[in-house]
mmCIF file of C-alpha atoms in Angstrom:
data_model
loop_
_atom_site.group_PDB
_atom_site.id
_atom_site.type_symbol
_atom_site.label_atom_id
_atom_site.label_comp_id
_atom_site.label_asym_id
_atom_site.label_seq_id
_atom_site.Cartn_x
_atom_site.Cartn_y
_atom_site.Cartn_z
ATOM 1 C CA MET A 1 68.197 81.503 107.124
ATOM 2 C CA ALA A 2 66.148 82.816 104.285
ATOM 3 C CA LEU A 3 63.822 79.910 103.648
ATOM 4 C CA LEU A 4 61.861 78.772 100.657
ATOM 5 C CA ILE A 5 58.850 76.681 101.576
ATOM 6 C CA LEU A 6 58.142 74.285 98.737
ATOM 7 C CA PRO A 7 54.617 73.074 98.015
ATOM 8 C CA GLU A 8 55.548 69.618 99.231
ATOM 9 C CA SER A 9 56.390 71.147 102.661
ATOM 10 C CA GLU A 10 60.052 70.480 102.090
ATOM 11 C CA VAL A 11 62.434 73.122 103.430
ATOM 12 C CA LEU A 12 65.145 74.481 101.155
ATOM 13 C CA GLU A 13 67.786 76.893 102.426
ATOM 14 C CA VAL A 14 68.365 79.687 99.920
ATOM 15 C CA GLY A 15 70.221 82.279 102.040
ATOM 16 C CA PRO A 16 72.841 82.374 104.803
ATOM 17 C CA SER A 17 72.094 83.243 108.398
ATOM 18 C CA GLY A 18 72.553 86.811 109.642
ATOM 19 C CA LEU A 19 76.066 88.133 110.199
ATOM 20 C CA GLU A 20 77.524 90.069 113.088
ATOM 21 C CA SER A 21 77.752 93.796 112.385
ATOM 22 C CA GLU A 22 80.716 94.631 114.618
ATOM 23 C CA VAL A 23 83.617 96.476 113.031
ATOM 24 C CA PRO A 24 86.932 97.460 114.634
ATOM 25 C CA PRO A 25 86.824 100.512 116.927
ATOM 26 C CA ASP A 26 88.255 103.838 115.859
ATOM 27 C CA PRO A 27 92.033 103.862 116.530
ATOM 28 C CA GLY A 28 91.483 107.280 118.102
ATOM 29 C CA MET A 29 94.248 109.097 116.244
ATOM 30 C CA ASP A 30 94.943 110.916 113.009
ATOM 31 C CA LEU A 31 96.357 108.192 110.788
ATOM 32 C CA ALA A 32 97.567 110.781 108.272
ATOM 33 C CA THR A 33 100.087 112.194 110.759
ATOM 34 C CA LEU A 34 101.418 108.975 112.254
ATOM 35 C CA GLU A 35 105.176 108.695 112.658
ATOM 36 C CA VAL A 36 107.508 105.854 113.551
ATOM 37 C CA THR A 37 107.108 105.087 117.225
ATOM 38 C CA SER A 38 109.724 103.861 119.666
ATOM 39 C CA ARG A 39 107.175 101.331 120.915
ATOM 40 C CA ARG A 40 108.259 99.040 118.099
ATOM 41 C CA HIS A 41 110.722 96.573 119.598
ATOM 42 C CA GLU A 42 112.955 96.847 116.528
ATOM 43 C CA ILE A 43 113.479 100.560 117.219
ATOM 44 C CA ALA A 44 114.138 99.924 120.905
ATOM 45 C CA ALA A 45 116.692 97.211 120.067
ATOM 46 C CA ALA A 46 118.483 99.414 117.516
ATOM 47 C CA ASP A 47 118.561 102.337 119.973
ATOM 48 C CA ALA A 48 120.022 100.075 122.650
ATOM 49 C CA ALA A 49 122.697 98.861 120.215
ATOM 50 C CA VAL A 50 123.752 102.465 119.504
ATOM 51 C CA GLU A 51 123.943 103.249 123.221
ATOM 52 C CA ALA A 52 125.994 100.121 123.902
ATOM 53 C CA ALA A 53 128.417 100.934 121.075
ATOM 54 C CA SER A 54 128.797 104.520 122.332
ATOM 55 C CA ALA A 55 129.521 103.275 125.845
ATOM 56 C CA ASN A 56 132.160 100.931 124.447
ATOM 57 C CA VAL A 57 133.860 103.887 122.721
ATOM 58 C CA ARG A 58 134.024 105.787 126.003
ATOM 59 C CA LEU A 59 135.430 102.746 127.769
ATOM 60 C CA THR A 60 138.041 102.153 125.057
ATOM 61 C CA ARG A 61 139.153 105.773 125.136
ATOM 62 C CA ALA A 62 139.442 105.675 128.909
ATOM 63 C CA ALA A 63 141.695 102.619 128.627
ATOM 64 C CA ARG A 64 144.187 104.676 126.581
ATOM 65 C CA LEU A 65 144.976 106.969 129.516
ATOM 66 C CA PRO A 66 148.160 105.912 131.363
ATOM 67 C CA ASP A 67 147.935 104.643 134.922
ATOM 68 C CA VAL A 68 149.830 107.081 137.137
ATOM 69 C CA THR A 69 151.432 105.418 140.154
ATOM 70 C CA ALA A 70 152.457 107.507 143.146
ATOM 71 C CA THR A 71 154.755 106.170 145.852
ATOM 72 C CA GLY A 72 156.022 107.685 149.070
ATOM 73 C CA GLY A 73 157.421 106.875 152.471
ATOM 74 C CA TYR A 74 160.252 107.318 154.934
ATOM 75 C CA LYS A 75 163.607 105.803 154.097
ATOM 76 C CA ARG A 76 166.918 105.367 155.886
ATOM 77 C CA GLN A 77 169.990 105.288 153.681
ATOM 78 C CA SER A 78 173.016 103.090 154.295
ATOM 79 C CA ASP A 79 175.155 106.153 154.911
ATOM 80 C CA GLY A 80 172.989 107.214 157.801
ATOM 81 C CA PHE A 81 170.814 109.764 156.066
ATOM 82 C CA ARG A 82 167.102 109.575 156.728
ATOM 83 C CA GLY A 83 164.145 111.312 155.119
ATOM 84 C CA ALA A 84 160.811 111.101 153.369
ATOM 85 C CA PHE A 85 160.536 110.456 149.674
ATOM 86 C CA LEU A 86 157.814 110.803 147.044
ATOM 87 C CA GLY A 87 157.800 109.286 143.581
ATOM 88 C CA VAL A 88 155.466 109.310 140.584
ATOM 89 C CA ALA A 89 155.604 106.661 137.836
ATOM 90 C CA ILE A 90 154.004 107.397 134.450
ATOM 91 C CA PRO A 91 154.263 104.667 131.806
ATOM 92 C CA ILE A 92 155.176 105.907 128.336
ATOM 93 C CA SER A 93 153.799 103.880 125.467
ATOM 94 C CA LEU A 94 156.221 103.691 122.578
ATOM 95 C CA PHE A 95 153.538 102.175 120.356
ATOM 96 C CA ASN A 96 149.922 103.366 120.506
ATOM 97 C CA ARG A 97 148.358 99.937 120.458
ATOM 98 C CA SER A 98 144.904 101.161 121.593
ATOM 99 C CA ALA A 99 144.366 103.489 118.628
ATOM 100 C CA GLY A 100 143.051 100.617 116.532
ATOM 101 C CA ALA A 101 140.640 99.562 119.267
ATOM 102 C CA VAL A 102 139.240 103.086 119.525
ATOM 103 C CA ALA A 103 138.858 103.345 115.757
ATOM 104 C CA GLY A 104 137.086 99.998 115.670
ATOM 105 C CA ALA A 105 134.720 101.025 118.469
ATOM 106 C CA GLU A 106 133.907 104.289 116.696
ATOM 107 C CA ALA A 107 133.280 102.431 113.451
ATOM 108 C CA ARG A 108 130.820 100.176 115.260
ATOM 109 C CA VAL A 109 128.925 103.234 116.506
ATOM 110 C CA GLY A 110 128.611 104.437 112.923
ATOM 111 C CA ALA A 111 127.390 101.015 111.821
ATOM 112 C CA MET A 112 124.786 100.880 114.596
ATOM 113 C CA GLU A 113 123.551 104.383 113.759
ATOM 114 C CA THR A 114 123.186 103.377 110.110
ATOM 115 C CA ARG A 115 121.299 100.275 111.183
ATOM 116 C CA LEU A 116 118.976 102.442 113.303
ATOM 117 C CA LYS A 117 118.236 104.719 110.342
ATOM 118 C CA LEU A 118 117.500 101.744 108.080
ATOM 119 C CA THR A 119 115.257 100.201 110.724
ATOM 120 C CA ARG A 120 113.310 103.439 111.086
ATOM 121 C CA ARG A 121 112.910 103.655 107.317
ATOM 122 C CA GLN A 122 111.680 100.068 107.060
ATOM 123 C CA ILE A 123 109.215 100.549 109.900
ATOM 124 C CA ASP A 124 108.020 103.817 108.387
ATOM 125 C CA ASN A 125 107.264 102.019 105.112
ATOM 126 C CA ASP A 126 105.562 99.210 107.016
ATOM 127 C CA LEU A 127 103.429 101.717 108.919
ATOM 128 C CA ARG A 128 102.427 103.574 105.767
ATOM 129 C CA ARG A 129 101.336 100.344 104.075
ATOM 130 C CA ALA A 130 99.326 99.326 107.137
ATOM 131 C CA VAL A 131 97.589 102.716 107.273
ATOM 132 C CA GLU A 132 96.773 102.671 103.554
ATOM 133 C CA THR A 133 95.355 99.135 103.735
ATOM 134 C CA TYR A 134 93.240 99.893 106.805
ATOM 135 C CA GLU A 135 91.849 103.150 105.411
ATOM 136 C CA SER A 136 91.046 101.514 102.064
ATOM 137 C CA LEU A 137 89.128 98.668 103.710
ATOM 138 C CA LYS A 138 87.422 101.082 106.107
ATOM 139 C CA ARG A 139 86.113 103.143 103.191
ATOM 140 C CA ARG A 140 84.964 99.980 101.431
ATOM 141 C CA SER A 141 83.195 98.780 104.567
ATOM 142 C CA ASP A 142 81.492 102.148 105.003
ATOM 143 C CA LEU A 143 80.325 102.108 101.386
ATOM 144 C CA LEU A 144 78.866 98.625 101.675
ATOM 145 C CA GLY A 145 77.268 99.277 105.035
ATOM 146 C CA ASP A 146 73.911 97.682 105.770
ATOM 147 C CA GLU A 147 72.035 99.304 102.885
ATOM 148 C CA GLU A 148 73.092 96.713 100.331
ATOM 149 C CA LEU A 149 72.201 93.881 102.695
ATOM 150 C CA ASP A 150 68.832 95.456 103.458
ATOM 151 C CA ALA A 151 68.136 95.963 99.760
ATOM 152 C CA SER A 152 69.018 92.347 98.956
ATOM 153 C CA SER A 153 66.905 91.111 101.868
ATOM 154 C CA ASP A 154 63.931 93.205 100.741
ATOM 155 C CA LEU A 155 64.346 91.898 97.217
ATOM 156 C CA LEU A 156 64.245 88.313 98.463
ATOM 157 C CA GLN A 157 61.116 88.984 100.525
ATOM 158 C CA ILE A 158 59.400 90.505 97.504
ATOM 159 C CA ALA A 159 60.465 87.531 95.408
ATOM 160 C CA GLN A 160 59.063 85.108 97.985
ATOM 161 C CA VAL A 161 55.718 86.877 97.976
ATOM 162 C CA ALA A 162 55.654 86.930 94.173
ATOM 163 C CA TYR A 163 56.534 83.245 94.046
ATOM 164 C CA ASP A 164 53.768 82.380 96.516
ATOM 165 C CA LEU A 165 51.316 84.270 94.310
ATOM 166 C CA GLY A 166 52.525 82.412 91.256
ATOM 167 C CA GLU A 167 53.917 85.546 89.657
ATOM 168 C CA MET A 168 57.537 84.427 89.689
ATOM 169 C CA GLU A 169 59.386 81.319 88.649
ATOM 170 C CA LEU A 170 61.492 79.283 91.063
ATOM 171 C CA LEU A 171 64.662 80.201 89.174
ATOM 172 C CA GLU A 172 63.971 83.908 89.703
ATOM 173 C CA LEU A 173 63.432 83.314 93.409
ATOM 174 C CA LEU A 174 66.709 81.454 93.642
ATOM 175 C CA ASP A 175 68.434 84.332 91.834
ATOM 176 C CA ALA A 176 67.142 86.753 94.482
ATOM 177 C CA ALA A 177 68.352 84.412 97.226
ATOM 178 C CA GLY A 178 71.725 84.165 95.516
ATOM 179 C CA ALA A 179 71.999 87.947 95.427
ATOM 180 C CA LEU A 180 71.414 88.094 99.180
ATOM 181 C CA ARG A 181 73.914 85.321 99.752
ATOM 182 C CA GLY A 182 76.503 87.150 97.664
ATOM 183 C CA ALA A 183 75.910 90.448 99.482
ATOM 184 C CA ARG A 184 76.299 88.804 102.874
ATOM 185 C CA SER A 185 79.394 86.918 101.757
ATOM 186 C CA ALA A 186 80.999 90.126 100.467
ATOM 187 C CA ASP A 187 80.102 91.964 103.676
ATOM 188 C CA ALA A 188 81.576 89.173 105.797
ATOM 189 C CA GLN A 189 84.799 89.144 103.772
ATOM 190 C CA VAL A 190 85.226 92.909 104.039
ATOM 191 C CA LYS A 191 84.707 92.785 107.808
ATOM 192 C CA ALA A 192 87.190 89.936 108.181
ATOM 193 C CA ASP A 193 89.754 91.809 106.082
ATOM 194 C CA LEU A 194 89.096 95.000 108.060
ATOM 195 C CA TRP A 195 89.774 93.240 111.376
ATOM 196 C CA THR A 196 92.988 91.797 109.932
ATOM 197 C CA ALA A 197 94.049 95.259 108.744
ATOM 198 C CA TYR A 198 93.156 96.739 112.148
ATOM 199 C CA TYR A 199 95.430 94.378 114.055
ATOM 200 C CA ASN A 200 98.156 94.749 111.428
ATOM 201 C CA LEU A 201 97.955 98.516 111.991
ATOM 202 C CA GLU A 202 98.258 97.949 115.736
ATOM 203 C CA ARG A 203 101.358 95.830 115.141
ATOM 204 C CA ALA A 204 102.895 98.418 112.812
ATOM 205 C CA MET A 205 102.339 101.156 115.392
ATOM 206 C CA GLY A 206 103.758 99.117 118.238
ATOM 207 C CA GLY A 207 100.373 99.052 119.966
ATOM 208 C CA PHE A 208 97.353 101.311 120.356
ATOM 209 C CA ASP A 209 96.496 103.435 123.342
ATOM 210 C CA ILE A 210 94.242 101.706 125.864
ATOM 211 C CA ALA A 211 91.264 103.757 124.692
ATOM 212 C CA ALA A 212 91.635 102.367 121.187
ATOM 213 C CA GLU A 213 91.713 98.712 122.220
ATOM 214 C CA PRO A 214 88.635 96.777 121.081
ATOM 215 C CA SER A 215 86.172 96.101 123.882
ATOM 216 C CA THR A 216 84.464 93.245 122.082
ATOM 217 C CA THR A 217 85.676 90.013 120.635
ATOM 218 C CA VAL A 218 86.137 89.568 116.928
ATOM 219 C CA PRO A 219 82.789 88.547 115.479
ATOM 220 C CA GLU A 220 82.447 85.014 114.272
ATOM 221 C CA ILE A 221 81.974 84.852 110.518
ATOM 222 C CA ARG A 222 79.393 82.228 109.701
#
């Protein structure tokens, strides 16, 4: 804590304790060229639905084919004639009752393909928003950096010295401490938002590669 030692030896806290400096690791990829990935479970589920519907069409079409029955054997007639015989039975459908089933199965394939396209579009929009948010916060974090914190800390140290020498009022010292507190609070908020955006980006992508996984725990914001 940045401390102000009062003449009466009382201790007054005028600044927060130091913050962790960890930021999320580099995702290890060009975010500008990211595309929808099949690692998203929504894409995998929609793909599976299309495959299942296509398989059902093939099965329904196969059911339309007539079952050919072949028979054969050796037969003795009542008039004394004997001989082998062979017969083939092919059912003839007077009404094509399976045409509707095939049409329905094909329509379901079309519906599942449309659903897959919509899912890809939604995920693409989700991914773009996640990338934009992460990059925006990353730039903001880079701009803040440690320079502003160092400048505010130096200002407070100078103010403490000036106050001890009687060259500065208590109110001015507290203003310097408030500036440091505000800088640290802003830095902590940006880092917290950046971690949130990082994991939201990981979710939108369906997961990072192993190399991009963070090796440290999320810093505690105090």
